[in-house]
Coordinates of C-alpha atoms and ligand atoms in Angstrom, one line a residue:
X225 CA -49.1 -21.8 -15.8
X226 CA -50.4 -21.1 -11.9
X227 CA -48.3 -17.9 -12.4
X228 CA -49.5 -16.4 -15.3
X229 CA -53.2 -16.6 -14.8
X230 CA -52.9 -15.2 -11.2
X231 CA -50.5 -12.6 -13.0
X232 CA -53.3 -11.6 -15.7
X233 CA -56.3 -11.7 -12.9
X234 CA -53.9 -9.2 -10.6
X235 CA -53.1 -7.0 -13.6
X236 CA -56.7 -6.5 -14.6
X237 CA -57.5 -5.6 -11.3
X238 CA -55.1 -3.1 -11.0
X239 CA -55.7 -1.7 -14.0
X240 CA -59.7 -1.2 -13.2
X241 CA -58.4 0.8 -10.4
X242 CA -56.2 2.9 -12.0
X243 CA -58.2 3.7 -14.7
X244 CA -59.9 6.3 -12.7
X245 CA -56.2 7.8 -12.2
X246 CA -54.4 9.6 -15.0
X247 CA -50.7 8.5 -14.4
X248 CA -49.9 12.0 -13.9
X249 CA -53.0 12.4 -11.2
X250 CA -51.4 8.8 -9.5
X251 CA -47.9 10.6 -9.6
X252 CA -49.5 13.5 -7.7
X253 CA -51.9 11.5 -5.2
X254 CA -48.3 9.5 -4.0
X255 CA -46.4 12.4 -4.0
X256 CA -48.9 13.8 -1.3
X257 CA -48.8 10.7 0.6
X258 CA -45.1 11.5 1.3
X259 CA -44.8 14.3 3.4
X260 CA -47.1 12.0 5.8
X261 CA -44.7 9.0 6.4
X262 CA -42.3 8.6 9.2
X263 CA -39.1 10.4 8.8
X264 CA -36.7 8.1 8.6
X265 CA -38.9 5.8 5.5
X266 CA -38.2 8.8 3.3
X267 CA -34.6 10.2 4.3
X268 CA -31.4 8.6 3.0
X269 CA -30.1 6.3 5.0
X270 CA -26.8 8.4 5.3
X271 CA -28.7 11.3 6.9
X272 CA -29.3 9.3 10.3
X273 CA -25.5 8.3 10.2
X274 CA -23.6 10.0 13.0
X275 CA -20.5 12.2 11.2
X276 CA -17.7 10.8 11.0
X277 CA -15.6 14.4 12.3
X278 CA -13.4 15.6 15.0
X279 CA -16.1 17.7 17.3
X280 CA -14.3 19.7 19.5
X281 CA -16.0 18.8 23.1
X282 CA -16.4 15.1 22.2
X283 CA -14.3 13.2 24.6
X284 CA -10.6 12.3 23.9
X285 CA -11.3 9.3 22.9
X286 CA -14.1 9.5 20.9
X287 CA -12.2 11.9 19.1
X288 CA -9.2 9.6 18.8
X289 CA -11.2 6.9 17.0
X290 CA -12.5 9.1 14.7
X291 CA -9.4 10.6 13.8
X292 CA -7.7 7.2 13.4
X293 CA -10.9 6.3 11.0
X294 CA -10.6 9.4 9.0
X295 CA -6.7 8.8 8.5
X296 CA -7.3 5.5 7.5
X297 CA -9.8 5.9 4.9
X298 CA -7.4 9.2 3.6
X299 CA -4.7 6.7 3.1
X300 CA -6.9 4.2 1.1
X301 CA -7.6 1.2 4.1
X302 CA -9.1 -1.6 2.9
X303 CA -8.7 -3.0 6.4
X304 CA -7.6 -1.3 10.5
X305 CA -6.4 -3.2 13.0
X306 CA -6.2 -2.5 17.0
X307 CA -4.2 -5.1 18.4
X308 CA -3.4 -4.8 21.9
X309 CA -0.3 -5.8 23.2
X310 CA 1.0 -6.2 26.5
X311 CA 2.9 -2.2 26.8
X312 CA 1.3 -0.4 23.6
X313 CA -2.3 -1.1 21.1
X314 CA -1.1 -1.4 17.8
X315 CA -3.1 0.4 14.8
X316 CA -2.2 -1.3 11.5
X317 CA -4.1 0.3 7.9
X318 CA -3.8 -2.6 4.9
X319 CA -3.1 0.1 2.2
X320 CA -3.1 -1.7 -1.2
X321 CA -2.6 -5.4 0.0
X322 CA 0.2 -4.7 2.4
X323 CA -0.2 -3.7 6.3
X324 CA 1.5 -0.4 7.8
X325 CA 1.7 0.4 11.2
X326 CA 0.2 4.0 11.6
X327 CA 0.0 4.3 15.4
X328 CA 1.3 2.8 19.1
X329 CA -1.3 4.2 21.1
X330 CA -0.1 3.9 25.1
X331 CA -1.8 1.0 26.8
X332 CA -4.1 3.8 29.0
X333 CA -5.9 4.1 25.5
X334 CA -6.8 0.5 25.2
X335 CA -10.2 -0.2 27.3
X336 CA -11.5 3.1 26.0
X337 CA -10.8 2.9 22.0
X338 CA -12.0 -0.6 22.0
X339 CA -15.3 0.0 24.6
X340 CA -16.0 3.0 22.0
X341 CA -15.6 0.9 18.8
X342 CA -18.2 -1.7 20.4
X343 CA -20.5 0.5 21.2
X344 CA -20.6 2.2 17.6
X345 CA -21.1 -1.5 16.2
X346 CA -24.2 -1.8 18.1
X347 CA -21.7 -4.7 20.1
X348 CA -22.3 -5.9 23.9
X349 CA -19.1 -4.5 25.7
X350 CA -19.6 -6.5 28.6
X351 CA -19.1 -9.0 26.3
X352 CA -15.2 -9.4 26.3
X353 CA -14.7 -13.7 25.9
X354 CA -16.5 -14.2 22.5
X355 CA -15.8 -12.8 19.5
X356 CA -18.4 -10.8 17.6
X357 CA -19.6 -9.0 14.7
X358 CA -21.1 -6.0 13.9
X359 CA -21.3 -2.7 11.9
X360 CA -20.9 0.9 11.7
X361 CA -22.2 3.2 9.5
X362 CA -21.2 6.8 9.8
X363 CA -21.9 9.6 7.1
X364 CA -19.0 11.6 5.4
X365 CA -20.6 15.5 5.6
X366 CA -18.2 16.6 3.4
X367 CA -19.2 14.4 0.8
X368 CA -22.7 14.2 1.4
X369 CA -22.6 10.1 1.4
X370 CA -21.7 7.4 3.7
X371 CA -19.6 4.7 4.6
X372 CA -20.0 1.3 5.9
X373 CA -17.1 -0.9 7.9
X374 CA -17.6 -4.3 9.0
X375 CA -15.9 -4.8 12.5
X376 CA -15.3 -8.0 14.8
X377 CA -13.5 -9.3 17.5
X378 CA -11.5 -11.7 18.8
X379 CA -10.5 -12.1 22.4
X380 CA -6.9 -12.2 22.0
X381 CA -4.7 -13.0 25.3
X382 CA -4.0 -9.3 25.7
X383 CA -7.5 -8.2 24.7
X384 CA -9.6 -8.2 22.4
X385 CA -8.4 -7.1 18.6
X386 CA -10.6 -5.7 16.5
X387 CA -10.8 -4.9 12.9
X388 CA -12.9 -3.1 10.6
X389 CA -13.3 -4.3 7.3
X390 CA -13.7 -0.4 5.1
X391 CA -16.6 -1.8 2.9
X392 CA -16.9 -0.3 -0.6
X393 CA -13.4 1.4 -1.4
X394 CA -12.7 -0.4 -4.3
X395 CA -13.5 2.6 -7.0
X396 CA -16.6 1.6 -8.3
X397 CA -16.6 2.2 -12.3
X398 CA -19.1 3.8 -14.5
X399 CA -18.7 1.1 -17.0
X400 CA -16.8 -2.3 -18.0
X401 CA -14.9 0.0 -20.3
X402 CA -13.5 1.2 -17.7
X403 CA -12.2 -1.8 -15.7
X404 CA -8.7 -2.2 -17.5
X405 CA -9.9 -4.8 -19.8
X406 CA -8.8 -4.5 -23.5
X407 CA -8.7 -6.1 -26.9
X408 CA -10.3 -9.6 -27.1
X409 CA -11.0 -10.1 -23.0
X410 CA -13.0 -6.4 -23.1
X411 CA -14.7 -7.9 -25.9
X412 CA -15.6 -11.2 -24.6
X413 CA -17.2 -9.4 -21.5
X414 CA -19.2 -6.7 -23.4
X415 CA -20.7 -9.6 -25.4
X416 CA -21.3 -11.7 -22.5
X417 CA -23.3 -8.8 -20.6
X418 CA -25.8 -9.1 -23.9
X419 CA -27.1 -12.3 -23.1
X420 CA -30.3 -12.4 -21.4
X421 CA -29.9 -15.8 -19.4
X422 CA -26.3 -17.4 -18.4
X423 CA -24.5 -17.6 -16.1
X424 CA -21.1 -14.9 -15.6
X425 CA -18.8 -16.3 -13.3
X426 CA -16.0 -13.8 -11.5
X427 CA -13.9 -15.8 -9.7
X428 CA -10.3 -14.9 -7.7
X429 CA -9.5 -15.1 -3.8
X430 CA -10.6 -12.3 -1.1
X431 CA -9.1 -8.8 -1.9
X432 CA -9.0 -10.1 -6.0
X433 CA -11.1 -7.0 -6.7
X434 CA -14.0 -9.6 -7.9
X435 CA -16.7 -7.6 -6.3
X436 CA -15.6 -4.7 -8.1
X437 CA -15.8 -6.0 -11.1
X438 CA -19.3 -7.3 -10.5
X439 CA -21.2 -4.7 -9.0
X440 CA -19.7 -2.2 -12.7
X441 CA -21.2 -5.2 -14.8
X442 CA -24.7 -4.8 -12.4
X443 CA -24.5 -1.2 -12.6
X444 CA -23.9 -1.0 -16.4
X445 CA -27.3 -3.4 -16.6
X446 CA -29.1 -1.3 -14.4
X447 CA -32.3 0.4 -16.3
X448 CA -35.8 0.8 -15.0
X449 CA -37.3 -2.1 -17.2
X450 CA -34.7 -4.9 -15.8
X451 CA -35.3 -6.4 -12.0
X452 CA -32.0 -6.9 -10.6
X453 CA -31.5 -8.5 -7.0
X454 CA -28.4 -9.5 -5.1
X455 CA -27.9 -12.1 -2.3
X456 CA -24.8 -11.0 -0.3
X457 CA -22.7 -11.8 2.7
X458 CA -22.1 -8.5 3.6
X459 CA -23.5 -6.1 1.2
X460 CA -20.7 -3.9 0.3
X461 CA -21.8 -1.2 -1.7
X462 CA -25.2 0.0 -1.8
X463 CA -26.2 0.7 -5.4
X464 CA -29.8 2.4 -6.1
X465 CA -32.0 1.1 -8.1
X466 CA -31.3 -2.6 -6.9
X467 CA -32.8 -4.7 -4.6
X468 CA -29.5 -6.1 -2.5
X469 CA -29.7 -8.4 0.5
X470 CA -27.0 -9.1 3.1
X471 CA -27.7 -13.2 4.2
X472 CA -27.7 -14.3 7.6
X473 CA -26.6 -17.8 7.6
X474 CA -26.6 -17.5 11.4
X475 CA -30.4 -17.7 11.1
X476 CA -30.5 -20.3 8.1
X477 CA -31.0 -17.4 5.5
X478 CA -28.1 -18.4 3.4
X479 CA -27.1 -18.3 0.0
X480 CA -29.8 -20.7 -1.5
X481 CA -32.8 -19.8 0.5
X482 CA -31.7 -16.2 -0.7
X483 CA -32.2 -17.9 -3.9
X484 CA -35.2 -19.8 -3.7
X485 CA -36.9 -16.4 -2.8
X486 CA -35.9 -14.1 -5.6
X487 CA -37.1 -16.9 -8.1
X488 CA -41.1 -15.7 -6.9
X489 CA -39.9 -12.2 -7.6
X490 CA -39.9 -12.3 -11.0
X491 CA -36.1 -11.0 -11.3
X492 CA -34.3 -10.4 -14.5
X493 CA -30.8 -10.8 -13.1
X494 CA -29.7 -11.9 -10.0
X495 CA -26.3 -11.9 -8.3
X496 CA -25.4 -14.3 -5.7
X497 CA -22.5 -13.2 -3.7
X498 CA -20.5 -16.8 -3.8
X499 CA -21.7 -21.0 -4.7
X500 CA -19.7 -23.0 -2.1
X501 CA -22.4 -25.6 -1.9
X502 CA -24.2 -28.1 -3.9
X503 CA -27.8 -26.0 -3.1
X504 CA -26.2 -22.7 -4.1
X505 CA -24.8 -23.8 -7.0
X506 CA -28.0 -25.8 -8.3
X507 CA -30.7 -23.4 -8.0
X508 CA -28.0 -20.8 -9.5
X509 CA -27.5 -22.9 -12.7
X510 CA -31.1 -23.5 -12.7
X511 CA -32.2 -19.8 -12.7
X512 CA -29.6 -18.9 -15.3
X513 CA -31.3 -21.5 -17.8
X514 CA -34.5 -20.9 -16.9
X515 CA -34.3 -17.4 -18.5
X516 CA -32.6 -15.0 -15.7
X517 CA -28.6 -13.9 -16.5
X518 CA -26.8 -14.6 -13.3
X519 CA -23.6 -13.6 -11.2
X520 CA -21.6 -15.6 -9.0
X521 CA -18.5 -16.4 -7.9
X522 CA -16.6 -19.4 -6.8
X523 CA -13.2 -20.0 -4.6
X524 CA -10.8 -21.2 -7.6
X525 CA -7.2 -20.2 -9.0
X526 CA -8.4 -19.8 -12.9
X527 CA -11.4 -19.8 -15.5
X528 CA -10.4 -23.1 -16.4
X529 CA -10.4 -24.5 -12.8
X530 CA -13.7 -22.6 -12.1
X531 CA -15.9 -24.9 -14.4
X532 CA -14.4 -28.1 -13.0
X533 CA -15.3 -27.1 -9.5
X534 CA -19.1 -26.8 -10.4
X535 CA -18.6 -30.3 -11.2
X536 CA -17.3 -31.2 -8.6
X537 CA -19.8 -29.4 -6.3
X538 CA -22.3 -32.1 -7.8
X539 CA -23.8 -30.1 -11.1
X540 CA -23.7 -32.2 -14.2
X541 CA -21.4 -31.6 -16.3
X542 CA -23.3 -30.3 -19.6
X543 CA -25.6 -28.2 -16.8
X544 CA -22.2 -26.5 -16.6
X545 CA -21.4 -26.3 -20.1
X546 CA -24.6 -24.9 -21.3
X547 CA -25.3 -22.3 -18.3
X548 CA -21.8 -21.1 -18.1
X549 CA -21.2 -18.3 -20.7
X550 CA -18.4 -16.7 -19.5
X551 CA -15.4 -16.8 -16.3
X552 CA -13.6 -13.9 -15.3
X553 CA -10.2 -14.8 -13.1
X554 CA -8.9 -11.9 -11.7
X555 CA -5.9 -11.0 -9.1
X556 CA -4.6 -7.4 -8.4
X557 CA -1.1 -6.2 -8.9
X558 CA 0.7 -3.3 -6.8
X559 CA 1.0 -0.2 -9.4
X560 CA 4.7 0.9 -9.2
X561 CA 5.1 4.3 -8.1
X562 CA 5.2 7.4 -10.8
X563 CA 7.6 9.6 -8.6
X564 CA 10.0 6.7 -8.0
X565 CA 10.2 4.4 -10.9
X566 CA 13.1 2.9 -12.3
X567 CA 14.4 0.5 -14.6
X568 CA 16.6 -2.4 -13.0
X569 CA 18.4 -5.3 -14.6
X570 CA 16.4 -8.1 -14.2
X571 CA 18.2 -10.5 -11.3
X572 CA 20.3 -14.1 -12.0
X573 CA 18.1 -15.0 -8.7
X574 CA 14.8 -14.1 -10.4
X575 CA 16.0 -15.5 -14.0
X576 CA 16.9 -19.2 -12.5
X577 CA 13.6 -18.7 -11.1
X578 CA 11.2 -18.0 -13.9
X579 CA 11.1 -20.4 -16.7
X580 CA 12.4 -18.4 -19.9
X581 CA 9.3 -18.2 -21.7
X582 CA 7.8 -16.3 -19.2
X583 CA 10.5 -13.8 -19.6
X584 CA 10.5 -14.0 -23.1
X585 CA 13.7 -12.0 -24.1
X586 CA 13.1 -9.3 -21.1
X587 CA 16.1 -7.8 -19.4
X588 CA 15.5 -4.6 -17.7
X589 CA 12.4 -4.1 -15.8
X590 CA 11.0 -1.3 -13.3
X591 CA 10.2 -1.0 -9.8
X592 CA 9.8 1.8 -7.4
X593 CA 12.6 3.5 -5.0
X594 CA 10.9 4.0 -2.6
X595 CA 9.6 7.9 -1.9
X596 CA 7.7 10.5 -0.2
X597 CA 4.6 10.1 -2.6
X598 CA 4.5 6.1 -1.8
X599 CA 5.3 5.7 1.9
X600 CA 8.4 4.2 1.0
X601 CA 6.7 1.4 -1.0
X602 CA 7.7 1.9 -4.2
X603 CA 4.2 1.1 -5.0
X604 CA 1.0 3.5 -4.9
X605 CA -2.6 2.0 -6.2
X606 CA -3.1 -1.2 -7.5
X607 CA -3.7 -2.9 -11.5
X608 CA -6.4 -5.8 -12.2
X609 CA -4.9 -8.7 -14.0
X610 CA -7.7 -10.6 -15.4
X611 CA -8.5 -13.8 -17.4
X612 CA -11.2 -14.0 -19.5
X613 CA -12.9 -17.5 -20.7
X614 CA -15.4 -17.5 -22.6
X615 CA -17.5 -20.8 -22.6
X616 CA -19.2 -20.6 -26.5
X617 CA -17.0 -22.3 -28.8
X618 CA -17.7 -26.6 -30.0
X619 CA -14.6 -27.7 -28.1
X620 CA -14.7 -26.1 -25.1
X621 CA -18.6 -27.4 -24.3
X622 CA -17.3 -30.6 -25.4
X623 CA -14.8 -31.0 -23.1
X624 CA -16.5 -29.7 -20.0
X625 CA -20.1 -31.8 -20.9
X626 CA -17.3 -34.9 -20.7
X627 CA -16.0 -34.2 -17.7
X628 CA -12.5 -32.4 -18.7
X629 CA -10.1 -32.1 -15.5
X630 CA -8.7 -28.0 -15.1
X631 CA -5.6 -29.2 -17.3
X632 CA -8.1 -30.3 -20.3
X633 CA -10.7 -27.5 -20.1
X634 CA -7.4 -25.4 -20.1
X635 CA -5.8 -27.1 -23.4
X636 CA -8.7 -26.2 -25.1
X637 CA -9.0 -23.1 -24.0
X638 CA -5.4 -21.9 -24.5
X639 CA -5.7 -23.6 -28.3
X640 CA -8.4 -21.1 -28.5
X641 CA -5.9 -17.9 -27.4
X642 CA -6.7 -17.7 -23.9
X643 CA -5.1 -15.3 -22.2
X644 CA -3.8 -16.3 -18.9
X645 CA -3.4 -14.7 -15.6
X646 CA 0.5 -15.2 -15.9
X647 CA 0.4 -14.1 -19.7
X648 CA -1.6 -11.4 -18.5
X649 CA 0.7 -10.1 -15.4
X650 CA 3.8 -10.1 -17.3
X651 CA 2.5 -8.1 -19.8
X652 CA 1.9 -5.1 -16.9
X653 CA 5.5 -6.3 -16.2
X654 CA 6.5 -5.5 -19.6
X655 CA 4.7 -2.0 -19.6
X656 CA 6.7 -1.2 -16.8
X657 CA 2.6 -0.9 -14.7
X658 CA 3.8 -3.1 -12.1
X659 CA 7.4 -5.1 -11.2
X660 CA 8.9 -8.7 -11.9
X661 CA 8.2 -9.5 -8.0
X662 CA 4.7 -8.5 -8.1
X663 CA 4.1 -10.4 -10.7
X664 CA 6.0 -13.5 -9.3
X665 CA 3.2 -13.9 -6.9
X666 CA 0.5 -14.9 -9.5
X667 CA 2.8 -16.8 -11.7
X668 CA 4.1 -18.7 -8.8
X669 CA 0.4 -19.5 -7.5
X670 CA -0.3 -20.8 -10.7
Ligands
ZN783 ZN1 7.4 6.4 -4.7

């Protein structure tokens, strides 16, 4: 009640004063307060970015590490890594999951690329025994934006490697509709983004595409009249119109204090970038029943597993079954190749090792060559396999409220046609989208 009176007193206050201002004339009077604040309050933050370009006149090797960073994001990096080894560095991209080597530089190269790297994280170079972290922002002047890598090292016995994390490649969507669900699961999601408090859990391991996924659902909620705030470790896409905040656990700003502050700013949905602990998790199921719809995710295999690891974090069971309205599992799948595909006879190896309902009457499959188009691959771009759970029906509350282990919760929610990672992967299988091997990976894990 504290809250609401001091909210009504503020209000009236406020509005006294503005009622000498016409919105229009309060539009104006701010608007004229602009042109008077520092420079770089008002600017993008991309404008005070250096470019990320080959400048003729830079030295070599400032040149060099730009035009290794340039090549990397052209071939779609998710991740570069300098390794230095005794005779050569090694630069390796990780292009859709997989690492390529794209460059020996000579060992001459080695104190200089990695001295320049440091100093563009904002990184102590004297420093060469710990390992750090740090970041680099540079702005892309051909596309009028910018982009963000996350870089640290670690003092290997030849040097130190580094690698850059390329933060926010993952193609951001307009829309859900547009993340490769379909049928019931696209449905179940849609429906689930409706509710105004609940809990929407994405869960899958790193490189999944979970934070994809997340940030579409955030930005399909975004609208002036909703307050949306987002506790992450590191922020990896910067989305306007939300307030987002990288935690520091290294300073005790973690996950739950993160928390515990954006329930006084009267949010309307709040994403918390992961619940690994029992304080996480609690004041996360506690905000999503107290009237706020909020994002997580949590290190498990599958939906069904996902609820039964809130448990075990400490949260009581019908907490879980009444905050919990939906679980997204997801995994990505290597595309195969459009200029190389072809169908192959599906192998005795790979038919003793799949049980014969997951094949289900298949016999030929596809899978790339190999070609110019995929760097020899057979794979270009990557597919989201996804498994949707919604938490709504008698049963499936039932279960959980009791306690369920992951092979109960998943009974029930099989009975009630859920469609499983595996069910899911060897339909792209089927569709010829991605190949038997790809595919092995996920149904294996399960
Ligand atoms: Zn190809």
């Amino acid at each position: 009640m504290a809250k609401s009176d001091s909210g009504t007193a503020g209000q009236s206050v406020r509005r006294g004063a503005l009622a000498e201002f016409s919105e229009a004339q309060a539009a104006e009077f701010v608007k004229s307060l602009i042109p008077a604040l520092p420079q770089e309050e008002v600017s993008e933050r991309s404008e005070n970015a250096p470019p990320l370009a080959i400048v003729e006149g830079d030295s070599p090797v400032v040149q060099m590490v730009n035009a290794i960073l340039i090549q990397a994001l052209k071939s779609r990096a998710s991740d570069i890594h300098i390794e230095p080894y005794p005779d050569a560095v090694r630069v390796r991209f990780r292009v859709d999951g997989s690492l390529v080597t794209a460059h020996e530089l000579p060992h001459a190269a080695q104190s200089g690329v990695i001295s320049r790297l440091k100093v563009m994280a904002s990184l102590d170079i004297a420093e060469k025994r710990f390992p750090q972290d740090g970041r680099i922002k540079l702005s892309l002047p051909e596309k009028g934006s910018s982009i963000d890598f996350r870089m640290s090292t670690l003092p290997s016995i030849f040097g130190e490697k580094i690698v850059l994390r390329v933060l926010g490649t993952g193609q951001l969507k307009e829309s859900v509709d547009e993340l490769g669900l379909t049928g019931q699961p696209h449905r179940y999601v849609k429906e689930a983004l409706r509710n105004s408090f609940g809990m929407i859990v994405v869960t899958g391991p790193t490189g999944s595409g979970k934070t994809t996924t997340l940030y579409t659902m955030l930005r399909e909620l975004r609208k002036p009249d909703v307050n949306i705030v987002t506790a992450e470790d590191p922020v990896e896409y910067n989305l306007p119109g939300i307030t987002q905040v990288s935690v520091k656990p290294q300073i005790g700003f973690t996950f739950d204090v993160a928390l515990r502050s954006f329930l006084r700013q009267d949010p309307d949905i709040i994403l918390v970038g992961e619940m690994r602990d029992y304080e996480t998790a609690a004041i996360a199921i506690k905000a999503a029943l107290t009237g706020h719809l909020v994002f997580s995710t949590v290190h498990t295999n599958d939906a069904p597993s996902t609820v039964v690891r809130l448990v075990d974090m400490g949260i009581e069971p019908y907490l879980v079954a009444s905050a919990v309205k939906l679980v997204v599992a997801q995994r990505l799948v290597r595309r195969i190749c459009e200029q190389c595909k072809e169908e192959v006879e599906i192998s005795t190896e790979e038919q003793e090792n799949l049980h014969e309902s997951t094949l289900a009457g298949l016999e030929k499959t596809c899978r790339g060559r190999g070609c110019e188009a995929c760097n020899r691959t057979g794979y270009r771009g990557r597919a989201p396999v996804y498994e949707v759970m919604p938490i709504k029906s008698k049963d499936l509350k039932r279960v959980i409220t009791e306690g369920g282990t992951e092979v109960m919760v998943a009974q029930v929610a099989k009975r009630e046609g859920l469609r499983t990672l595996k069910d899911e992967a060897m339909a792209l299988v089927n569709a010829g989208v991605t190949s038997l091997e790809e595919a092995m990976q996920i149904i294996v894990s399960e």
